[in-house]
Short mmCIF file of C-alpha atoms and ligand atoms in Angstrom, two decimals:
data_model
loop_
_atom_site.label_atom_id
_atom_site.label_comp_id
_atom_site.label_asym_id
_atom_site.label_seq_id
_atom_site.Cartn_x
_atom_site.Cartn_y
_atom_site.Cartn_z
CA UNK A 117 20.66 19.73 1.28
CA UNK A 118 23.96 18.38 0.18
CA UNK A 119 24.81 14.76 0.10
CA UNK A 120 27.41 13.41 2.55
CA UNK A 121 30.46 11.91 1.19
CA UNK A 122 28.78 8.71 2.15
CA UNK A 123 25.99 9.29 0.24
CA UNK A 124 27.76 10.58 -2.82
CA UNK A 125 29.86 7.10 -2.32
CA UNK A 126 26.88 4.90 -3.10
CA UNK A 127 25.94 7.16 -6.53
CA UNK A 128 28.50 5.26 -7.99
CA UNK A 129 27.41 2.94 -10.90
CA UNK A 130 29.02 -0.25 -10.85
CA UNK A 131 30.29 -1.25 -14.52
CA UNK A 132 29.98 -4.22 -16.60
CA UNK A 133 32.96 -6.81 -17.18
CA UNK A 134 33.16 -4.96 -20.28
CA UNK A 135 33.27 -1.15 -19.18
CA UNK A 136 29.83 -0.03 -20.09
CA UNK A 137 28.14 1.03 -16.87
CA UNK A 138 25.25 -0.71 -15.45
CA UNK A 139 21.54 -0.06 -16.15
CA UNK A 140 19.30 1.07 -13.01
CA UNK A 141 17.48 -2.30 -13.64
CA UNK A 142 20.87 -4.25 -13.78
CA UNK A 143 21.88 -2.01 -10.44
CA UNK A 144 18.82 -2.97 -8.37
CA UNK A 145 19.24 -7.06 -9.26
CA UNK A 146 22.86 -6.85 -8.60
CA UNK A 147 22.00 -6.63 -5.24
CA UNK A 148 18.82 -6.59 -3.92
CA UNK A 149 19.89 -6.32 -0.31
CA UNK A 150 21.35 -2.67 -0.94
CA UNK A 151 18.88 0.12 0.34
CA UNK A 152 19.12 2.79 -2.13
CA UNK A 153 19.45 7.06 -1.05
CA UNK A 154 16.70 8.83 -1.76
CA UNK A 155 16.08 12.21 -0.50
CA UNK A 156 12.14 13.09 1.57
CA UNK A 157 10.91 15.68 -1.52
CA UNK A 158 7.20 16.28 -0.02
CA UNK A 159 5.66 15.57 3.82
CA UNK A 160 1.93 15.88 3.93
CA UNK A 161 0.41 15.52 7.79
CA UNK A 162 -2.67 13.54 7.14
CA UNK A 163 -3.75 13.33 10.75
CA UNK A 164 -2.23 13.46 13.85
CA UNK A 165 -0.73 9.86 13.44
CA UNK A 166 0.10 9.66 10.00
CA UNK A 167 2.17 11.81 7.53
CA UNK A 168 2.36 11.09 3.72
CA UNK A 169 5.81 11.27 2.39
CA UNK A 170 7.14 11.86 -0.99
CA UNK A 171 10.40 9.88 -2.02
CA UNK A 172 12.80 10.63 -5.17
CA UNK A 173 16.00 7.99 -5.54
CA UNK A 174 19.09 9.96 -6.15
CA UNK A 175 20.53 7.99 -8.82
CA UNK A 176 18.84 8.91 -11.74
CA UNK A 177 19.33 5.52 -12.99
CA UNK A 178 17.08 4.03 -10.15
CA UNK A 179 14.37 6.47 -10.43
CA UNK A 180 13.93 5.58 -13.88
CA UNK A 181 14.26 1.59 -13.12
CA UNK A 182 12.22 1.63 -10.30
CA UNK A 183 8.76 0.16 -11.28
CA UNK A 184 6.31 -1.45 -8.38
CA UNK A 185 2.61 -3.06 -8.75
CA UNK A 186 -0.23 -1.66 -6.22
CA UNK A 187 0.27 -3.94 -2.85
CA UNK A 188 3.98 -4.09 -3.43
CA UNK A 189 6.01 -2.53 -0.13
CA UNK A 190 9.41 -0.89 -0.11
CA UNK A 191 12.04 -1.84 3.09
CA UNK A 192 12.65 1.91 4.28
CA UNK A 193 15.78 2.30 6.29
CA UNK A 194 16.85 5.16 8.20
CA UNK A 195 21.08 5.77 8.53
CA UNK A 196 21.63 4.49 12.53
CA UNK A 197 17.89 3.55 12.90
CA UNK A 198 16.96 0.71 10.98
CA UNK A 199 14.68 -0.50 8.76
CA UNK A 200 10.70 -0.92 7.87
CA UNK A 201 8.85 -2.47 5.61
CA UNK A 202 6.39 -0.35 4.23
CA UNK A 203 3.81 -0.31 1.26
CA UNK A 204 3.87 1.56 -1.62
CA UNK A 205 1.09 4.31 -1.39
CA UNK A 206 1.64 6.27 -4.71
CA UNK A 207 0.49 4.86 -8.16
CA UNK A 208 2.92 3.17 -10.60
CA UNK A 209 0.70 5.38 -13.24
CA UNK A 210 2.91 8.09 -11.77
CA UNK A 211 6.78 7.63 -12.12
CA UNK A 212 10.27 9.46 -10.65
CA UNK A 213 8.77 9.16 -6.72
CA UNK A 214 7.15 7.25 -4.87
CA UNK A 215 4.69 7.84 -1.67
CA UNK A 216 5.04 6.59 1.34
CA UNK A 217 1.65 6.39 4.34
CA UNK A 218 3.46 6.16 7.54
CA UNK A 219 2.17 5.82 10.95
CA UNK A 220 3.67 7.07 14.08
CA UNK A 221 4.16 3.72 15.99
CA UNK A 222 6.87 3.14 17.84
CA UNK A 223 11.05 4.32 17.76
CA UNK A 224 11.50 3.79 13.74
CA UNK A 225 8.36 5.52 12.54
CA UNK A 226 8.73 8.27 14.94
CA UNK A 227 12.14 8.98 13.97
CA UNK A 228 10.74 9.47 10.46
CA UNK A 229 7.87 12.02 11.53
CA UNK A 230 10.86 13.87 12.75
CA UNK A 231 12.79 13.64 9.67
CA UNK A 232 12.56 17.08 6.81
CA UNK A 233 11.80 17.59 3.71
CA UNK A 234 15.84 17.12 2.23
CA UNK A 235 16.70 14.08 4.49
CA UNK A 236 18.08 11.00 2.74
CA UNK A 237 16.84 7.63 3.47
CA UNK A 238 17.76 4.42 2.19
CA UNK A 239 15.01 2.32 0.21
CA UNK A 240 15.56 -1.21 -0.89
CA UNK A 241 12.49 -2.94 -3.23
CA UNK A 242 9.96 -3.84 -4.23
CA UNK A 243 8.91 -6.78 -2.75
CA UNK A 244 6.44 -9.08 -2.47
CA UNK A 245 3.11 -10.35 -4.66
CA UNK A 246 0.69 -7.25 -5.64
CA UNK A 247 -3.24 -7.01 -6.06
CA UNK A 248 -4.00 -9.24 -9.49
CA UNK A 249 -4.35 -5.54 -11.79
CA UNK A 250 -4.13 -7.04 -14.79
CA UNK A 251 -6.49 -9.80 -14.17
CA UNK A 252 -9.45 -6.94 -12.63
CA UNK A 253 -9.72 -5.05 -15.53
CA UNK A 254 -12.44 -5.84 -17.27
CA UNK A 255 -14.55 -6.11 -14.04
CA UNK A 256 -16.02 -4.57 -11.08
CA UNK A 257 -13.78 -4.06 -8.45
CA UNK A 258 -15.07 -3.45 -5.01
CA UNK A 259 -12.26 -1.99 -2.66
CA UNK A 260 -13.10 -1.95 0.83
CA UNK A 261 -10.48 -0.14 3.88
CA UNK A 262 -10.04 0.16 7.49
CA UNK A 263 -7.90 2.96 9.01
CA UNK A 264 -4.54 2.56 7.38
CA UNK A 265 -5.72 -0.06 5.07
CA UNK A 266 -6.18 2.84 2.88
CA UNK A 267 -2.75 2.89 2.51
CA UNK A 268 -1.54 0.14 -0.06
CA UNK A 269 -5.26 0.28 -1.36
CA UNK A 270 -4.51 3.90 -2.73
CA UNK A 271 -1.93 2.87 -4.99
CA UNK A 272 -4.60 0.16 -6.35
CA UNK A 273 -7.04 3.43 -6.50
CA UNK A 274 -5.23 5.47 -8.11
CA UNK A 275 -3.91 2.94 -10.70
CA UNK A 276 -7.22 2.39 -11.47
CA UNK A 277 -8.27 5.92 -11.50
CA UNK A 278 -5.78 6.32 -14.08
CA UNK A 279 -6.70 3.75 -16.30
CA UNK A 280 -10.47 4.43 -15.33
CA UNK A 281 -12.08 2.85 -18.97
CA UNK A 282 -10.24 -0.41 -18.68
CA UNK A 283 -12.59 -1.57 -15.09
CA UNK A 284 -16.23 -2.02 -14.89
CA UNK A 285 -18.24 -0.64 -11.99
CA UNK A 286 -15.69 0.69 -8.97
CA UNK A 287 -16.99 1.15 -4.98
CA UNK A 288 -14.47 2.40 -2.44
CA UNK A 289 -15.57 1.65 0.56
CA UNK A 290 -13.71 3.32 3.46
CA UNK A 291 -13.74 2.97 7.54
CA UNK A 292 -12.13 5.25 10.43
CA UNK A 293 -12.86 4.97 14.01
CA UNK A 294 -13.37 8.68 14.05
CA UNK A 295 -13.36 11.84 11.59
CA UNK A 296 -9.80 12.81 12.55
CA UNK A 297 -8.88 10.00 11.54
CA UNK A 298 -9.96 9.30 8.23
CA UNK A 299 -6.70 10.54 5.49
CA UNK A 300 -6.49 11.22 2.36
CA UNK A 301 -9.91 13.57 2.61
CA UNK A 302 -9.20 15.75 -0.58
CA UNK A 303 -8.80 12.89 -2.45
CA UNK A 304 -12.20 10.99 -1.41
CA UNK A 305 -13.55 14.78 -2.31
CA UNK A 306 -11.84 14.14 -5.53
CA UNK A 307 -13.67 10.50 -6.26
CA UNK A 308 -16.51 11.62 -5.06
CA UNK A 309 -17.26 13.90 -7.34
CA UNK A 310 -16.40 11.50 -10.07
CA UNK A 311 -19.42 10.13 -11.36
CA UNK A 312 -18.33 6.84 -12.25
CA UNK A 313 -16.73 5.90 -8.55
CA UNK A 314 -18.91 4.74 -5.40
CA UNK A 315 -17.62 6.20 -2.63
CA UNK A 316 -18.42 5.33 1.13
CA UNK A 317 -17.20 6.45 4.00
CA UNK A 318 -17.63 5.53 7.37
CA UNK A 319 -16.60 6.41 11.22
CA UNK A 320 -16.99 4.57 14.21
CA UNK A 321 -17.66 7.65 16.06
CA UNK A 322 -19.05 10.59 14.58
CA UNK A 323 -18.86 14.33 16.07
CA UNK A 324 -20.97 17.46 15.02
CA UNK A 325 -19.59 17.84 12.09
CA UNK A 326 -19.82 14.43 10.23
CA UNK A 327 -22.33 14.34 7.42
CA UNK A 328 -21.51 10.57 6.21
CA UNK A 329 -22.11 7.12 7.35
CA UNK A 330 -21.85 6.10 10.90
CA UNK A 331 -21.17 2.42 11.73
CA UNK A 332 -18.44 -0.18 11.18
CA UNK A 333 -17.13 -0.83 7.97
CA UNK A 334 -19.42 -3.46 6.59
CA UNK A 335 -22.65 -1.47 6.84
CA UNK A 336 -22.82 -0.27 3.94
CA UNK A 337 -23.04 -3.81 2.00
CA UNK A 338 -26.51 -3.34 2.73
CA UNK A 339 -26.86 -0.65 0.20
CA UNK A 340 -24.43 -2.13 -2.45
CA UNK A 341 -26.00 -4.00 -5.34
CA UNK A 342 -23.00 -6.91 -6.76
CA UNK A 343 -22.82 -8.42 -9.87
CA UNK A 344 -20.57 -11.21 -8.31
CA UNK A 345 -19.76 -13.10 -11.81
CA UNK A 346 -17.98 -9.80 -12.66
CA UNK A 347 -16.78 -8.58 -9.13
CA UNK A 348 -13.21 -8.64 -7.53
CA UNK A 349 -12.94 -7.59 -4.07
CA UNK A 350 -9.59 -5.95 -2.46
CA UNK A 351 -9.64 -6.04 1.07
CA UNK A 352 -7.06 -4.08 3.58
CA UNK A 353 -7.59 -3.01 7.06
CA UNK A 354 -6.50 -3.95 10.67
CA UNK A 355 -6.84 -7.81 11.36
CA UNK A 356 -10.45 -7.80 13.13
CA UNK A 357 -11.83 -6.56 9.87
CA UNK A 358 -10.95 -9.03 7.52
CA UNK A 359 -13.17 -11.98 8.24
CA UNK A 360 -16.41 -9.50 8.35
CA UNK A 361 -15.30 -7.76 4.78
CA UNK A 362 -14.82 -11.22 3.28
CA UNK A 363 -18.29 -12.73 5.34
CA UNK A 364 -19.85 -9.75 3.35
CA UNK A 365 -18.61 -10.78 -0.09
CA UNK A 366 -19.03 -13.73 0.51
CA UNK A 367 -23.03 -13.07 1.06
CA UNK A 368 -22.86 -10.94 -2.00
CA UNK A 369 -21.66 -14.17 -4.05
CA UNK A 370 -17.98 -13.25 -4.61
CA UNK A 371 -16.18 -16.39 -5.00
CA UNK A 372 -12.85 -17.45 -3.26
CA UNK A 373 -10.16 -16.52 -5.29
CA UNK A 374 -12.10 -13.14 -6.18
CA UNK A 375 -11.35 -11.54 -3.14
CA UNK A 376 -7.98 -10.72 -2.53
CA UNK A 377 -6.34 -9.00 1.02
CA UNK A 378 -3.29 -7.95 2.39
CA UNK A 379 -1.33 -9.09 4.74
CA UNK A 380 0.58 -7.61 7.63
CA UNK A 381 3.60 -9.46 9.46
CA UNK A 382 6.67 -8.43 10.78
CA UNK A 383 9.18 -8.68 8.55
CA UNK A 384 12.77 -8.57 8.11
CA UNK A 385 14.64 -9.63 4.69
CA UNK A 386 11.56 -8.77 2.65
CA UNK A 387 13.03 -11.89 0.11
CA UNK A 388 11.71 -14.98 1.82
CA UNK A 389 15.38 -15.61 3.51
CA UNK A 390 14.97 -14.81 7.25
CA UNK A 391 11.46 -16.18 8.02
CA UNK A 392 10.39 -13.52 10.08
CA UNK A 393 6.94 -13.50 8.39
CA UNK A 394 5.78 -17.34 7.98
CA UNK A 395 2.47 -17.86 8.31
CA UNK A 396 2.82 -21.69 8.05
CA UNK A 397 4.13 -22.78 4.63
CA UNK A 398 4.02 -19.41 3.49
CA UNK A 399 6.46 -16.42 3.42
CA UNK A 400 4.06 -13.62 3.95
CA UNK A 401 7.10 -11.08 2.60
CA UNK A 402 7.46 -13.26 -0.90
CA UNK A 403 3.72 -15.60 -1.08
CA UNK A 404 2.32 -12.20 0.24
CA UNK A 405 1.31 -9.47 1.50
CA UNK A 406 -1.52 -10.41 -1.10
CA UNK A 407 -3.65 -13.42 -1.22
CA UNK A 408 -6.82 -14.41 -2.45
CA UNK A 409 -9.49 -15.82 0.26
CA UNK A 410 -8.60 -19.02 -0.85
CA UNK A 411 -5.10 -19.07 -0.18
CA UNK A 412 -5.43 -16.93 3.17
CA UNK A 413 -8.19 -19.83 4.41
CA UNK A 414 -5.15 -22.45 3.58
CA UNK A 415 -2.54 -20.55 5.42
CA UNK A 416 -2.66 -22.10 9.36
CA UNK A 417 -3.69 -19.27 11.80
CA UNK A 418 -3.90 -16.25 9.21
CA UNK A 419 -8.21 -15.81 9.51
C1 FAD B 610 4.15 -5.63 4.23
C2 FAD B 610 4.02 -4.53 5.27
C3 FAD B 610 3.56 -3.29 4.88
C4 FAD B 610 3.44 -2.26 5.82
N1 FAD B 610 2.99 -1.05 5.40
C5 FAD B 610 2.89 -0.04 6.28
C6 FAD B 610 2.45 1.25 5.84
O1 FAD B 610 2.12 1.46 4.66
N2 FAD B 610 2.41 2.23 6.75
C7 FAD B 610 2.75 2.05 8.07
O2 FAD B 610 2.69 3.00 8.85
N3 FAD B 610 3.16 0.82 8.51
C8 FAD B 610 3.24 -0.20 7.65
N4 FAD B 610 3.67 -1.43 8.08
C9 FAD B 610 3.99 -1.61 9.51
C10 FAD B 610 5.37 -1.02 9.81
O3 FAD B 610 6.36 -1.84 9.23
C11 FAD B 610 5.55 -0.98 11.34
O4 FAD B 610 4.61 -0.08 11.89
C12 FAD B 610 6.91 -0.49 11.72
O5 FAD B 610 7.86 -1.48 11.43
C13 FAD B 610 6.94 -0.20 13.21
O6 FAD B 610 8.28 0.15 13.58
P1 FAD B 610 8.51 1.04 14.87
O7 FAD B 610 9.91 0.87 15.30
O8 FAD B 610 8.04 2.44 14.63
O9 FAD B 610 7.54 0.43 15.93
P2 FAD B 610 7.80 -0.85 16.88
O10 FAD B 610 8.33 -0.37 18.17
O11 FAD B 610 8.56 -1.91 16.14
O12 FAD B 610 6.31 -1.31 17.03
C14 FAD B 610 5.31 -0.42 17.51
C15 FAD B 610 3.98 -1.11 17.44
O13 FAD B 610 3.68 -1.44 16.07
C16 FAD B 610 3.50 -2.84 15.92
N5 FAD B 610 4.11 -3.32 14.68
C17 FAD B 610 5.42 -3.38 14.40
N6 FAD B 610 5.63 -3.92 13.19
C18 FAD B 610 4.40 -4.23 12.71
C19 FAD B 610 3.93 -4.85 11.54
N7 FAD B 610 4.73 -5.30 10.59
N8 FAD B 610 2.59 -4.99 11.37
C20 FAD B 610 1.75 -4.59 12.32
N9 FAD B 610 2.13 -4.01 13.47
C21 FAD B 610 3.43 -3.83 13.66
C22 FAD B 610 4.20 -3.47 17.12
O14 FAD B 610 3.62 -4.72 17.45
C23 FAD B 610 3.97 -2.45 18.21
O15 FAD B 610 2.70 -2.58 18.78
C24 FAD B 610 3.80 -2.48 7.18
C25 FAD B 610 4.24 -3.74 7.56
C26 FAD B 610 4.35 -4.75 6.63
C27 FAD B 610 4.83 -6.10 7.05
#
């Protein structure tokens, strides 16, 4: 698909007082406010609720400048829609797209289901504060995710996948209410058969069919054996969820500001201006989506 004349109007590079056009990086801290095109390259239906899309900025001078942390969310917009924030699915191991896990919800999201492979969006990012990656390696990491949890907790995955000899002992635990709903199958198929991941997954409600665990996600901490002087935990799921996970880790001997979650609010600026997401003295958009237990037990009304 051809660009509109629109489009093709916000290609152009800015220059420099001095003529020399403007880096990607230089671009995207010019002004952070401006959503950038990129065109859908990939659509993936993961279940009947959520697709997977596959994003590539126009400008080659973004693609290559665009560089995000696992936990880090985009603002999507869509031209005479408006705009989402949404986390970053795909690892920053892999560069020149990024993936985006979106759930049909409500007018914006289903306006994107509708959208081809071609379309051009506008994406403006990344924001916010990411899972600690730097600070787990070395260590166990114990990842545990409800529903579309799985989502931001991928890119963490997968970063980790890809640097696989740099982390200690990894466990993925995983929770859907049902079979049809649990995503990304082929890759759990994928860990699984790596020998140095533990992999759980669990439904709420099986059907014929289902040869895994059965029960919430928190059942199987009874199996798991943690060395909690060497563990980080990562924690994202639907609200309910969170204070079991963390009552779990806790058991295991985790510590505080070991375990780390993320955050959903609704958001608007993404940059800490609008206050749309305060939880208390916090700016979920900027403070966030990520925070340790401690933090999150400091922050009125978040657990
Ligand atoms: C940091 C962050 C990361 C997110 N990452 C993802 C993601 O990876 N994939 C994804 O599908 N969605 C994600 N969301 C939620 C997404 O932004 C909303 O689902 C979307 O804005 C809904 O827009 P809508 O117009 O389709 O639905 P609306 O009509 O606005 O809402 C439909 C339903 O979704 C609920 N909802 C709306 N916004 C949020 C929100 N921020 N958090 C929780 N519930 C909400 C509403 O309360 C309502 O029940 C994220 C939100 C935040 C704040």
């Amino acid at each position: 698909m051809s660009a509109t004349p629109e489009i093709e109007a916000l290609r152009v590079s800015p220059y420099r007082d001095g003529g020399a056009p403007m880096t990607g990086e230089e671009l995207i801290a010019a002004n952070p406010y401006r959503p950038w095109p990129a065109r859908i390259t990939s659509i993936q239906t993961l279940t009947e609720h959520e697709k997977l899309f596959e994003f590539r900025f126009i400008d080659e001078n973004i693609r290559n400048a665009f560089h995000h942390q696992p936990g880090q969310f985009v603002e999507l917009s869509l031209f005479g829609v408006g705009e989402a924030p949404i986390s970053i699915s795909s690892s920053p191991s892999k560069s020149g797209f990024i993936e985006l896990c979106v759930r049909r919800a409500g007018e914006f999201t289903q306006r994107l289901h509708e959208m081809q492979c071609g379309d051009i969006v506008g994406i403006r990012g990344p924001y916010g504060r990411p899972f600690p990656f730097e600070m787990m390696k070395g260590h166990d990491v114990l990842l545990v995710a409800g529903g579309l949890g799985i989502a931001p907790l991928r890119s963490l995955i997968n970063n980790i996948h890809d640097e696989r000899s740099e982390f200690g002992k990894v466990t993925i635990i995983y929770g859907s209410r049902s079979p049809q709903e649990v995503m990304f199958r082929d890759q759990f198929e994928m860990w699984r058969h790596r020998k140095d991941f533990d992999l759980y997954l669990t439904v709420d409600h099986p059907d014929d069919g289902w040869d895994g665990e059965v029960g919430l996600v928190t059942k199987p901490f009874q199996h798991l054996e943690v060395d909690p002087d060497r563990t980080f935990g990562a924690v994202c799921g639907p609200p309910v969820m969170y204070k079991f996970v963390v009552q779990e880790m806790r058991n295991k001997g985790i510590s505080y500001d070991r375990i780390y979650m993320s955050f959903e609010r609704h958001m608007k600026c993404g940059m800490g201006k609008c206050g749309h997401c305060q939880i208390g003295h916090q700016y979920c958009c900027i403070d966030g989506p990520v925070f340790n237990y401690w933090e999150a037990k400091n922050i009125q009304g978040s657990m």
